[in-house]
Amino acid sequence: MEFRQISAAERTATMFPLQTYAFSPSPWSPADEEAYRGRMRFFETTVNLIAEESGQTLAGVAALRMRENVRGLVHDMAGVASVSTHPSARRRGLVRELMQRLLRQMREEGCAVSALYPFRPSFYAKFGFVGIPRHRIATFAPEGLAHLVRAELPGEVERLPMSEAFEDYDEVIQHQLARRHGFAVFDEVRAAELRDMKSWVAVARSGGEVVGAVRYVIEAHGGDLVAQDLHCTGPLGRALLLQFFARHVDQVARVSVRLSTDDVPELWGVDFEVTVEGRVDNPTDNAPMVRVLDMEALSGSQAGPGEVTVEIAGDELIGGVWQLSSSGGVLGVEKGGTPSATLSAAGFSALLYGVLDPVEVFTRGLGEFSPEAIPTLTEMFPRQMPYLFADF
Ligand SMILES: CC(C)(COP(=O)(O)OP(=O)(O)OC[C@H]1O[C@@H](n2cnc3c(N)ncnc32)[C@H](O)[C@@H]1OP(=O)(O)O)[C@@H](O)C(=O)NCCC(=O)NCCS
C-alpha cells in the first residue's frame, strides 16, 4: 500500500470515482466527471492524500485550507473533506492511516484546529473530534414582518447577483471571522468558487458601510425564498435584511433562512409566526465537529481567570501535560506540571470551543477531574456556542 499526496489535477483520476460513488447518485456520466475537473482550480491549495495499491486508488482524504476564530484568536484551520474508501477496501484501516497522516501534516503546516462535517460522529470521535452546534433554519411568511415594510431605517439594501456582490459579501464574512467565536472561512482559492454561484445577494449598507449580506434564491412565484446564513455586523444590518424579506409579501409564501443557535427569531416581531428547526441526521445532516491540533498555538485566546494543569491522554498531536493559566482575560499555555484533570483530545476541544462544561465532559466519558479543577475550568472556559458557518 502506498500513501501519497496528490495535486488538485490528479483528483479527477483518483478521488473523483471514490467521492462520487460515496456521496452522489451513481453511476456517473462523463459530463459529471468533466464538471468535477472544471472545479479543480478551486482545490489548488487543498491538501489531498490517497492510498493506492497496484496503481488503483483505494481511499482518499483532503484538508481545505481555512481560518477559524476560536475564542478570539483566528487560527489556520484544516477543513477535512472528501473522506472516502472504495467499498471493497473498507474496514482495512485505510482512512485511519490517511486521517492520522493528514492531521499530522496540517498541524506541521501551521493549522492549530480542524473541523469537519461527519457522516457519523462516533467515527470521527476516534480521531479526537467533538460535536458543535448545527445551524438552525427559521421559516416564516413574509407577512409576519409587516411592521418592517415601511419602517424608516438608516440604510438601504441592494439586490445583486453573486458575481457582482462577491467583494461586499466577503467583507461581511471577514468582519465576522474577526469577531465571532467558531466562525470559519475558506482561503481565497476555495472561496472563489462562490463567485460563480447562481444566487442573489441582498447587501445592506448604512453610511456607506456594508452592514449585512445574505445569499438567497427564489424557488417559485408564490413559493419559497430560500436564504443561506444571515450575515450582519449588528442589529441594523439584520433589520435591513429582514425588511428586505418583508417586502417579498405577495411574491413568496415563505422565507427560510439559516441561523446560528444564538439567533432568536421569535423576537423579530409581535404575533410573528416562525418555525425554527435544527435537524440532525446520519449520514446527511450532521452537526459539525472540531478538534485542537496544536496546544501552544492557543496562547492568547480569551479565557476566564484561573490556573490549572491538565493531562491530555492518548493523542499524538496534543497529548501531554499542559499548564493553563489566565489573567487579564488572556490564556497562557505551557508544558509540564502536576495535572488535576485528565482529558481526551475531544474533551479538551469541547471545553475550548465552549460546547460542554467539565461535568458534561465527565458524563460523556471524555475526561476526569479532581473536585477543585471543575470550577476552575468552568470559569476559564465558559460556555460559548460556536457558529462555524462554512459548509464543506
Ligand atoms: C466511512 C469510511 C470513509 C471509512 O473508511 P475505512 O477505510 O473503511 O475506515 P477504517 O477501516 O480506517 O476505519 C477506521 C475506524 O473506524 C471504524 N469504522 C469504519 N467505518 C465505520 C462506520 N461506518 N461506523 C463506525 N465506525 C466505523 C473502523 O472499525 C475503525 O475503527 P478502529 O480503528 O477502532 O478499528 C468508508 O466506509 C466510506 O467511504 N464510506 C462512505 C463515504 C463516507 O461516508 N465518508 C465519510 C464522509 S464524512
CSV table of C-alpha atoms and ligand atoms in Angstrom, one decimal:
chain,number,residue,atom,x,y,z
A,1,MET,CA,0.0,0.0,0.0
A,2,GLU,CA,1.4,3.4,-0.9
A,3,PHE,CA,0.2,6.6,0.7
A,4,ARG,CA,0.9,9.8,-1.1
A,5,GLN,CA,-0.1,13.4,-1.6
A,6,ILE,CA,-1.6,14.3,-4.9
A,7,SER,CA,-2.2,17.6,-6.7
A,8,ALA,CA,-5.7,19.1,-7.5
A,9,ALA,CA,-5.2,18.0,-11.1
A,10,GLU,CA,-4.8,14.3,-10.0
A,11,ARG,CA,-8.0,14.3,-8.0
A,12,THR,CA,-10.2,13.7,-11.1
A,13,ALA,CA,-8.5,10.3,-11.9
A,14,THR,CA,-8.1,9.2,-8.3
A,15,MET,CA,-10.5,10.7,-5.8
A,16,PHE,CA,-13.4,11.6,-8.1
A,17,PRO,CA,-14.6,7.9,-8.5
A,18,LEU,CA,-14.4,7.3,-4.8
A,19,GLN,CA,-16.2,10.5,-3.8
A,20,THR,CA,-18.8,10.4,-6.4
A,21,TYR,CA,-19.6,6.8,-5.6
A,22,ALA,CA,-19.8,7.6,-1.9
A,23,PHE,CA,-21.7,10.9,-1.9
A,24,SER,CA,-23.6,11.3,-5.2
A,25,PRO,CA,-26.2,9.4,-7.3
A,26,SER,CA,-24.3,6.9,-9.5
A,27,PRO,CA,-23.3,5.6,-12.0
A,28,TRP,CA,-22.0,8.9,-13.1
A,29,SER,CA,-21.7,10.3,-16.6
A,30,PRO,CA,-18.7,11.7,-18.5
A,31,ALA,CA,-20.4,15.1,-18.0
A,32,ASP,CA,-20.2,14.7,-14.2
A,33,GLU,CA,-16.5,13.9,-14.5
A,34,GLU,CA,-15.9,17.0,-16.7
A,35,ALA,CA,-17.8,19.2,-14.3
A,36,TYR,CA,-15.6,17.9,-11.4
A,37,ARG,CA,-12.4,18.5,-13.5
A,38,GLY,CA,-13.6,22.1,-14.1
A,39,ARG,CA,-13.9,22.7,-10.4
A,40,MET,CA,-10.4,21.6,-9.5
A,41,ARG,CA,-8.9,25.1,-9.9
A,42,PHE,CA,-10.7,25.8,-6.6
A,43,PHE,CA,-8.8,23.0,-4.9
A,44,GLU,CA,-5.2,24.1,-5.9
A,45,THR,CA,-4.4,24.8,-2.2
A,46,THR,CA,-6.2,21.8,-0.8
A,47,VAL,CA,-4.0,19.0,0.7
A,48,ASN,CA,-5.1,15.7,-0.8
A,49,LEU,CA,-3.8,12.3,0.4
A,50,ILE,CA,-4.6,8.9,-1.2
A,51,ALA,CA,-3.9,5.2,-0.5
A,52,GLU,CA,-3.0,3.3,-3.6
A,53,GLU,CA,-2.5,-0.4,-4.3
A,54,SER,CA,-1.2,-1.7,-7.7
A,55,GLY,CA,-2.0,1.6,-9.3
A,56,GLN,CA,-5.6,1.7,-8.0
A,57,THR,CA,-6.7,4.4,-5.6
A,58,LEU,CA,-8.5,2.8,-2.7
A,59,ALA,CA,-9.1,5.7,-0.3
A,60,GLY,CA,-8.7,9.4,-0.1
A,61,VAL,CA,-8.9,12.3,2.3
A,62,ALA,CA,-8.4,16.0,2.0
A,63,ALA,CA,-8.0,19.2,4.0
A,64,LEU,CA,-9.2,22.5,2.8
A,65,ARG,CA,-7.1,25.5,4.0
A,66,MET,CA,-9.4,27.6,6.1
A,67,ARG,CA,-9.3,30.0,9.0
A,68,GLU,CA,-11.4,29.9,12.1
A,69,ASN,CA,-12.0,32.2,15.1
A,70,VAL,CA,-11.7,30.2,18.4
A,71,ARG,CA,-12.3,32.3,21.5
A,72,GLY,CA,-11.0,35.5,19.8
A,73,LEU,CA,-7.9,34.1,18.0
A,74,VAL,CA,-8.1,33.5,14.3
A,75,HIS,CA,-6.2,30.3,13.5
A,76,ASP,CA,-5.3,28.4,10.4
A,77,MET,CA,-7.8,25.6,10.3
A,78,ALA,CA,-7.8,22.2,8.4
A,79,GLY,CA,-11.3,21.6,7.0
A,80,VAL,CA,-11.4,17.9,6.5
A,81,ALA,CA,-13.4,16.7,3.5
A,82,SER,CA,-13.6,14.2,0.6
A,83,VAL,CA,-13.1,11.2,3.0
A,84,SER,CA,-14.0,8.0,1.2
A,85,THR,CA,-12.8,4.4,0.7
A,86,HIS,CA,-13.6,2.1,-2.2
A,87,PRO,CA,-16.3,-0.3,-1.0
A,88,SER,CA,-14.1,-3.3,-1.4
A,89,ALA,CA,-11.3,-1.7,0.6
A,90,ARG,CA,-13.4,-0.5,3.6
A,91,ARG,CA,-12.6,-1.5,7.2
A,92,ARG,CA,-9.0,-2.2,6.4
A,93,GLY,CA,-7.7,0.8,8.3
A,94,LEU,CA,-7.0,2.9,5.2
A,95,VAL,CA,-8.9,6.0,6.3
A,96,ARG,CA,-7.5,5.7,9.8
A,97,GLU,CA,-3.9,5.8,8.4
A,98,LEU,CA,-4.8,8.7,6.0
A,99,MET,CA,-6.5,10.8,8.7
A,100,GLN,CA,-3.6,10.4,11.0
A,101,ARG,CA,-1.2,11.5,8.3
A,102,LEU,CA,-3.4,14.3,7.2
A,103,LEU,CA,-3.9,15.8,10.7
A,104,ARG,CA,-0.2,15.5,11.5
A,105,GLN,CA,0.7,17.2,8.2
A,106,MET,CA,-1.8,20.0,8.6
A,107,ARG,CA,-0.5,20.7,12.1
A,108,GLU,CA,3.1,20.8,10.8
A,109,GLU,CA,1.9,23.3,8.2
A,110,GLY,CA,0.6,25.6,10.9
A,111,CYS,CA,-3.1,24.6,11.5
A,112,ALA,CA,-4.0,24.9,15.2
A,113,VAL,CA,-7.5,23.5,14.8
A,114,SER,CA,-9.5,21.3,12.5
A,115,ALA,CA,-13.2,20.9,11.6
A,116,LEU,CA,-15.4,18.6,9.6
A,117,TYR,CA,-19.0,17.5,8.9
A,118,PRO,CA,-19.2,13.8,9.9
A,119,PHE,CA,-21.4,11.1,8.3
A,120,ARG,CA,-21.4,9.6,11.8
A,121,PRO,CA,-19.9,11.5,14.7
A,122,SER,CA,-18.7,8.4,16.6
A,123,PHE,CA,-16.4,7.6,13.7
A,124,TYR,CA,-14.6,11.0,14.0
A,125,ALA,CA,-14.7,10.8,17.8
A,126,LYS,CA,-11.9,8.2,17.4
A,127,PHE,CA,-9.8,10.9,15.9
A,128,GLY,CA,-10.3,13.4,18.8
A,129,PHE,CA,-13.2,15.4,17.2
A,130,VAL,CA,-16.2,16.6,19.3
A,131,GLY,CA,-19.6,18.0,18.1
A,132,ILE,CA,-20.5,21.6,17.9
A,133,PRO,CA,-24.0,23.0,17.1
A,134,ARG,CA,-25.6,22.6,13.7
A,135,HIS,CA,-27.2,25.7,12.1
A,136,ARG,CA,-30.9,26.3,12.6
A,137,ILE,CA,-33.4,27.1,9.8
A,138,ALA,CA,-36.1,29.7,10.5
A,139,THR,CA,-39.2,29.5,8.2
A,140,PHE,CA,-41.8,32.2,8.2
A,141,ALA,CA,-44.3,34.0,6.0
A,142,PRO,CA,-43.1,37.5,5.0
A,143,GLU,CA,-46.4,38.9,6.3
A,144,GLY,CA,-45.1,38.2,9.8
A,145,LEU,CA,-42.5,41.0,9.3
A,146,ALA,CA,-45.2,43.5,8.0
A,147,HIS,CA,-44.1,46.1,10.7
A,148,LEU,CA,-40.8,46.5,8.9
A,149,VAL,CA,-42.2,47.1,5.4
A,150,ARG,CA,-42.5,50.9,5.8
A,151,ALA,CA,-40.1,51.3,8.7
A,152,GLU,CA,-37.6,54.2,8.1
A,153,LEU,CA,-34.2,52.6,8.7
A,154,PRO,CA,-31.0,54.5,8.2
A,155,GLY,CA,-29.7,52.4,5.3
A,156,GLU,CA,-30.6,50.6,2.2
A,157,VAL,CA,-30.5,47.1,0.6
A,158,GLU,CA,-29.2,46.4,-2.9
A,159,ARG,CA,-30.0,43.1,-4.7
A,160,LEU,CA,-27.1,41.9,-6.8
A,161,PRO,CA,-26.1,38.6,-8.4
A,162,MET,CA,-23.3,36.9,-6.5
A,163,SER,CA,-20.8,37.6,-9.3
A,164,GLU,CA,-21.2,41.4,-8.5
A,165,ALA,CA,-21.7,41.1,-4.8
A,166,PHE,CA,-18.7,38.9,-4.0
A,167,GLU,CA,-16.5,41.6,-2.5
A,168,ASP,CA,-19.3,43.1,-0.4
A,169,TYR,CA,-20.3,39.6,0.8
A,170,ASP,CA,-16.7,38.7,1.6
A,171,GLU,CA,-16.4,41.9,3.6
A,172,VAL,CA,-19.2,40.9,5.9
A,173,ILE,CA,-17.8,37.3,6.2
A,174,GLN,CA,-14.3,38.7,7.1
A,175,HIS,CA,-15.9,41.0,9.6
A,176,GLN,CA,-17.5,38.0,11.3
A,177,LEU,CA,-14.3,35.9,11.2
A,178,ALA,CA,-12.5,38.6,13.2
A,179,ARG,CA,-15.3,38.8,15.8
A,180,ARG,CA,-17.4,35.7,16.1
A,181,HIS,CA,-16.4,32.6,18.0
A,182,GLY,CA,-16.3,29.4,15.9
A,183,PHE,CA,-16.7,31.3,12.6
A,184,ALA,CA,-14.7,29.7,9.7
A,185,VAL,CA,-13.9,30.8,6.2
A,186,PHE,CA,-12.2,29.2,3.2
A,187,ASP,CA,-8.9,30.6,1.8
A,188,GLU,CA,-9.2,32.8,-1.3
A,189,VAL,CA,-8.7,29.9,-3.8
A,190,ARG,CA,-11.5,27.8,-2.5
A,191,ALA,CA,-13.8,30.8,-1.7
A,192,ALA,CA,-13.5,32.0,-5.3
A,193,GLU,CA,-16.0,29.3,-6.5
A,194,LEU,CA,-18.7,31.2,-4.7
A,195,ARG,CA,-18.4,34.0,-7.4
A,196,ASP,CA,-19.9,31.6,-10.0
A,197,MET,CA,-22.9,30.6,-7.9
A,198,LYS,CA,-26.3,31.2,-9.3
A,199,SER,CA,-27.5,33.1,-6.3
A,200,TRP,CA,-28.8,36.6,-5.4
A,201,VAL,CA,-27.1,38.5,-2.6
A,202,ALA,CA,-29.0,41.2,-0.6
A,203,VAL,CA,-26.4,43.7,0.5
A,204,ALA,CA,-27.4,46.0,3.4
A,205,ARG,CA,-25.5,49.3,3.7
A,206,SER,CA,-25.6,52.2,6.1
A,207,GLY,CA,-23.5,55.3,5.9
A,208,GLY,CA,-21.5,53.8,3.0
A,209,GLU,CA,-20.6,50.7,5.1
A,210,VAL,CA,-21.7,47.2,4.4
A,211,VAL,CA,-23.7,46.1,7.5
A,212,GLY,CA,-25.2,42.9,6.3
A,213,ALA,CA,-25.4,40.4,3.4
A,214,VAL,CA,-27.4,37.3,2.7
A,215,ARG,CA,-27.4,34.9,-0.2
A,216,TYR,CA,-30.7,33.6,-1.5
A,217,VAL,CA,-32.7,32.1,-4.4
A,218,ILE,CA,-36.4,32.4,-5.2
A,219,GLU,CA,-37.7,28.9,-6.0
A,220,ALA,CA,-41.1,29.9,-7.5
A,221,HIS,CA,-43.6,32.6,-7.7
A,222,GLY,CA,-45.8,32.1,-4.7
A,223,GLY,CA,-43.2,29.6,-3.4
A,224,ASP,CA,-40.2,29.9,-1.2
A,225,LEU,CA,-37.4,32.4,-0.9
A,226,VAL,CA,-34.6,30.2,0.4
A,227,ALA,CA,-31.8,32.2,2.1
A,228,GLN,CA,-28.4,31.0,3.4
A,229,ASP,CA,-26.9,32.4,6.5
A,230,LEU,CA,-28.0,35.9,7.7
A,231,HIS,CA,-24.7,37.7,8.0
A,232,CYS,CA,-24.7,41.1,9.7
A,233,THR,CA,-22.3,43.3,11.6
A,234,GLY,CA,-25.1,44.3,14.1
A,235,PRO,CA,-28.8,44.8,14.6
A,236,LEU,CA,-29.2,47.4,11.9
A,237,GLY,CA,-27.9,45.0,9.3
A,238,ARG,CA,-30.3,42.4,10.5
A,239,ALA,CA,-33.2,44.8,10.5
A,240,LEU,CA,-32.4,45.9,6.9
A,241,LEU,CA,-32.2,42.4,5.6
A,242,LEU,CA,-35.4,41.4,7.4
A,243,GLN,CA,-37.1,44.4,5.9
A,244,PHE,CA,-36.0,43.3,2.5
A,245,PHE,CA,-37.5,39.9,3.1
A,246,ALA,CA,-40.7,41.5,4.4
A,247,ARG,CA,-41.0,43.3,1.0
A,248,HIS,CA,-41.5,40.0,-0.7
A,249,VAL,CA,-45.0,39.7,0.7
A,250,ASP,CA,-47.5,38.6,-2.1
A,251,GLN,CA,-44.5,37.4,-4.1
A,252,VAL,CA,-43.4,34.4,-2.0
A,253,ALA,CA,-45.3,32.3,0.5
A,254,ARG,CA,-42.4,31.6,2.8
A,255,VAL,CA,-38.9,32.7,3.6
A,256,SER,CA,-36.4,30.3,5.1
A,257,VAL,CA,-33.1,31.5,6.5
A,258,ARG,CA,-30.1,29.8,8.2
A,259,LEU,CA,-29.2,31.0,11.7
A,260,SER,CA,-26.8,30.2,14.5
A,261,THR,CA,-28.0,28.8,17.8
A,262,ASP,CA,-27.9,32.3,19.4
A,263,ASP,CA,-30.3,33.9,17.0
A,264,VAL,CA,-33.8,34.1,18.4
A,265,PRO,CA,-36.3,34.7,15.5
A,266,GLU,CA,-39.4,34.7,17.8
A,267,LEU,CA,-38.2,38.1,19.0
A,268,TRP,CA,-38.2,39.6,15.5
A,269,GLY,CA,-41.8,40.8,15.8
A,270,VAL,CA,-45.1,40.6,17.7
A,271,ASP,CA,-47.5,37.9,16.6
A,272,PHE,CA,-44.7,36.6,14.5
A,273,GLU,CA,-45.2,33.0,13.5
A,274,VAL,CA,-42.0,31.2,12.8
A,275,THR,CA,-40.7,27.6,12.9
A,276,VAL,CA,-37.0,27.1,13.9
A,277,GLU,CA,-35.6,23.8,13.0
A,278,GLY,CA,-32.2,22.2,13.8
A,279,ARG,CA,-32.2,18.9,12.0
A,280,VAL,CA,-29.5,16.3,12.8
A,281,ASP,CA,-29.4,13.0,10.9
A,282,ASN,CA,-26.8,10.4,9.9
A,283,PRO,CA,-25.3,10.5,7.3
A,284,THR,CA,-26.6,13.6,5.5
A,285,ASP,CA,-27.4,16.3,8.1
A,286,ASN,CA,-24.9,16.1,10.8
A,287,ALA,CA,-23.7,18.8,13.1
A,288,PRO,CA,-20.1,19.8,12.5
A,289,MET,CA,-17.2,18.5,14.7
A,290,VAL,CA,-13.9,20.2,15.7
A,291,ARG,CA,-10.7,19.5,17.5
A,292,VAL,CA,-7.5,21.2,18.6
A,293,LEU,CA,-4.3,20.2,16.7
A,294,ASP,CA,-1.8,22.5,18.5
A,295,MET,CA,-1.9,23.4,22.2
A,296,GLU,CA,0.8,26.1,22.2
A,297,ALA,CA,-0.9,28.0,19.4
A,298,LEU,CA,-3.8,28.6,21.8
A,299,SER,CA,-1.8,31.1,23.9
A,300,GLY,CA,-3.6,34.4,23.6
A,301,SER,CA,-7.1,33.0,23.4
A,302,GLN,CA,-9.8,34.7,25.5
A,303,ALA,CA,-10.3,32.9,28.8
A,304,GLY,CA,-11.7,33.5,32.2
A,305,PRO,CA,-9.4,33.8,35.2
A,306,GLY,CA,-7.8,30.7,36.7
A,307,GLU,CA,-4.9,28.3,36.7
A,308,VAL,CA,-5.0,24.6,36.2
A,309,THR,CA,-2.8,21.8,34.9
A,310,VAL,CA,-4.4,19.2,32.7
A,311,GLU,CA,-3.1,16.0,31.1
A,312,ILE,CA,-4.4,15.2,27.6
A,313,ALA,CA,-4.2,11.5,27.2
A,314,GLY,CA,-4.0,9.2,24.2
A,315,ASP,CA,-3.4,11.8,21.5
A,316,GLU,CA,-0.4,12.1,19.2
A,317,LEU,CA,-0.9,15.8,18.4
A,318,ILE,CA,-1.9,17.4,21.7
A,319,GLY,CA,-1.1,14.7,24.2
A,320,GLY,CA,1.0,15.6,27.3
A,321,VAL,CA,0.7,17.7,30.5
A,322,TRP,CA,-0.2,21.3,30.0
A,323,GLN,CA,-0.3,24.2,32.4
A,324,LEU,CA,-3.2,26.6,31.5
A,325,SER,CA,-3.3,30.0,33.2
A,326,SER,CA,-5.3,33.1,32.5
A,327,SER,CA,-5.2,36.5,33.9
A,328,GLY,CA,-6.4,39.7,32.3
A,329,GLY,CA,-8.6,37.6,30.0
A,330,VAL,CA,-5.8,36.0,28.1
A,331,LEU,CA,-4.9,32.3,28.1
A,332,GLY,CA,-1.3,31.1,28.5
A,333,VAL,CA,-0.3,27.5,27.7
A,334,GLU,CA,2.9,25.9,28.8
A,335,LYS,CA,4.2,22.4,29.1
A,336,GLY,CA,4.6,20.5,32.4
A,337,GLY,CA,3.2,20.5,36.0
A,338,THR,CA,1.1,18.1,38.1
A,339,PRO,CA,-2.3,17.5,36.5
A,340,SER,CA,-5.6,17.9,38.3
A,341,ALA,CA,-7.6,16.7,35.3
A,342,THR,CA,-7.1,14.1,32.6
A,343,LEU,CA,-8.9,14.7,29.3
A,344,SER,CA,-9.1,13.2,25.9
A,345,ALA,CA,-8.4,15.4,22.9
A,346,ALA,CA,-12.1,15.6,22.3
A,347,GLY,CA,-12.8,16.5,25.9
A,348,PHE,CA,-10.3,19.4,25.9
A,349,SER,CA,-11.6,20.6,22.5
A,350,ALA,CA,-15.1,20.6,23.9
A,351,LEU,CA,-14.0,23.0,26.8
A,352,LEU,CA,-12.0,25.2,24.5
A,353,TYR,CA,-14.9,25.5,22.0
A,354,GLY,CA,-17.3,26.2,24.8
A,355,VAL,CA,-19.8,23.4,23.9
A,356,LEU,CA,-19.5,21.2,27.1
A,357,ASP,CA,-18.7,22.1,30.6
A,358,PRO,CA,-16.4,19.9,32.8
A,359,VAL,CA,-19.3,18.0,34.3
A,360,GLU,CA,-20.6,17.2,30.8
A,361,VAL,CA,-17.1,16.3,29.6
A,362,PHE,CA,-17.0,13.8,32.5
A,363,THR,CA,-20.5,12.4,31.9
A,364,ARG,CA,-19.6,11.9,28.2
A,365,GLY,CA,-16.6,9.9,29.2
A,366,LEU,CA,-14.2,12.5,27.8
A,367,GLY,CA,-12.3,13.4,31.0
A,368,GLU,CA,-11.8,13.0,34.7
A,369,PHE,CA,-11.3,15.9,37.2
A,370,SER,CA,-10.2,16.5,40.7
A,371,PRO,CA,-13.1,18.4,42.5
A,372,GLU,CA,-11.1,21.7,42.5
A,373,ALA,CA,-10.4,21.5,38.8
A,374,ILE,CA,-14.1,21.6,37.9
A,375,PRO,CA,-15.0,25.2,39.0
A,376,THR,CA,-11.6,26.5,37.7
A,377,LEU,CA,-12.1,25.0,34.2
A,378,THR,CA,-15.8,26.2,34.2
A,379,GLU,CA,-14.6,29.7,34.8
A,380,MET,CA,-11.7,29.6,32.4
A,381,PHE,CA,-13.7,28.1,29.5
A,382,PRO,CA,-17.2,29.5,29.9
A,383,ARG,CA,-20.0,28.1,27.7
A,384,GLN,CA,-20.0,30.0,24.4
A,385,MET,CA,-21.6,28.3,21.4
A,386,PRO,CA,-19.5,28.5,18.3
A,387,TYR,CA,-21.0,29.2,14.9
A,388,LEU,CA,-19.0,27.5,12.2
A,389,PHE,CA,-20.9,28.9,9.2
A,390,ALA,CA,-18.8,27.4,6.4
A,391,ASP,CA,-20.2,24.3,4.8
A,392,PHE,CA,-17.8,21.8,3.2
B,1,LIG,C1,-16.5,5.9,6.4
B,1,LIG,C2,-15.4,5.4,5.5
B,1,LIG,C3,-14.6,6.6,5.0
B,1,LIG,C4,-14.4,4.6,6.5
B,1,LIG,O1,-13.3,4.3,5.8
B,1,LIG,P1,-12.5,2.9,6.1
B,1,LIG,O2,-11.2,3.0,5.3
B,1,LIG,O3,-13.4,1.8,5.9
B,1,LIG,O4,-12.2,3.2,7.6
B,1,LIG,P2,-11.1,2.4,8.5
B,1,LIG,O5,-11.0,1.0,8.1
B,1,LIG,O6,-9.8,3.2,8.5
B,1,LIG,O7,-11.8,2.5,9.9
B,1,LIG,C5,-11.3,3.4,11.0
B,1,LIG,C6,-12.0,3.1,12.2
B,1,LIG,O8,-13.4,3.4,12.1
B,1,LIG,C7,-14.3,2.3,12.2
B,1,LIG,N1,-15.3,2.4,11.2
B,1,LIG,C8,-15.2,2.3,9.9
B,1,LIG,N2,-16.4,2.5,9.3
B,1,LIG,C9,-17.3,2.8,10.3
B,1,LIG,C10,-18.6,3.2,10.3
B,1,LIG,N3,-19.4,3.2,9.2
B,1,LIG,N4,-19.2,3.5,11.5
B,1,LIG,C11,-18.5,3.4,12.7
B,1,LIG,N5,-17.2,3.1,12.7
B,1,LIG,C12,-16.6,2.8,11.5
B,1,LIG,C13,-13.4,1.1,12.0
B,1,LIG,O9,-13.9,0.0,12.7
B,1,LIG,C14,-12.1,1.6,12.5
B,1,LIG,O10,-12.1,1.6,14.0
B,1,LIG,P3,-10.8,1.1,14.8
B,1,LIG,O11,-9.6,1.8,14.2
B,1,LIG,O12,-11.1,1.4,16.2
B,1,LIG,O13,-10.7,-0.4,14.5
B,1,LIG,C15,-15.9,4.5,4.4
B,1,LIG,O14,-16.7,3.5,4.9
B,1,LIG,C16,-16.6,5.2,3.3
B,1,LIG,O15,-16.0,5.6,2.3
B,1,LIG,N6,-17.9,5.4,3.5
B,1,LIG,C17,-18.8,6.1,2.5
B,1,LIG,C18,-18.4,7.6,2.4
B,1,LIG,C19,-18.4,8.3,3.7
B,1,LIG,O16,-19.4,8.2,4.5
B,1,LIG,N7,-17.3,9.1,4.0
B,1,LIG,C20,-17.2,9.9,5.2
B,1,LIG,C21,-17.7,11.2,4.9
B,1,LIG,S1,-17.7,12.3,6.3
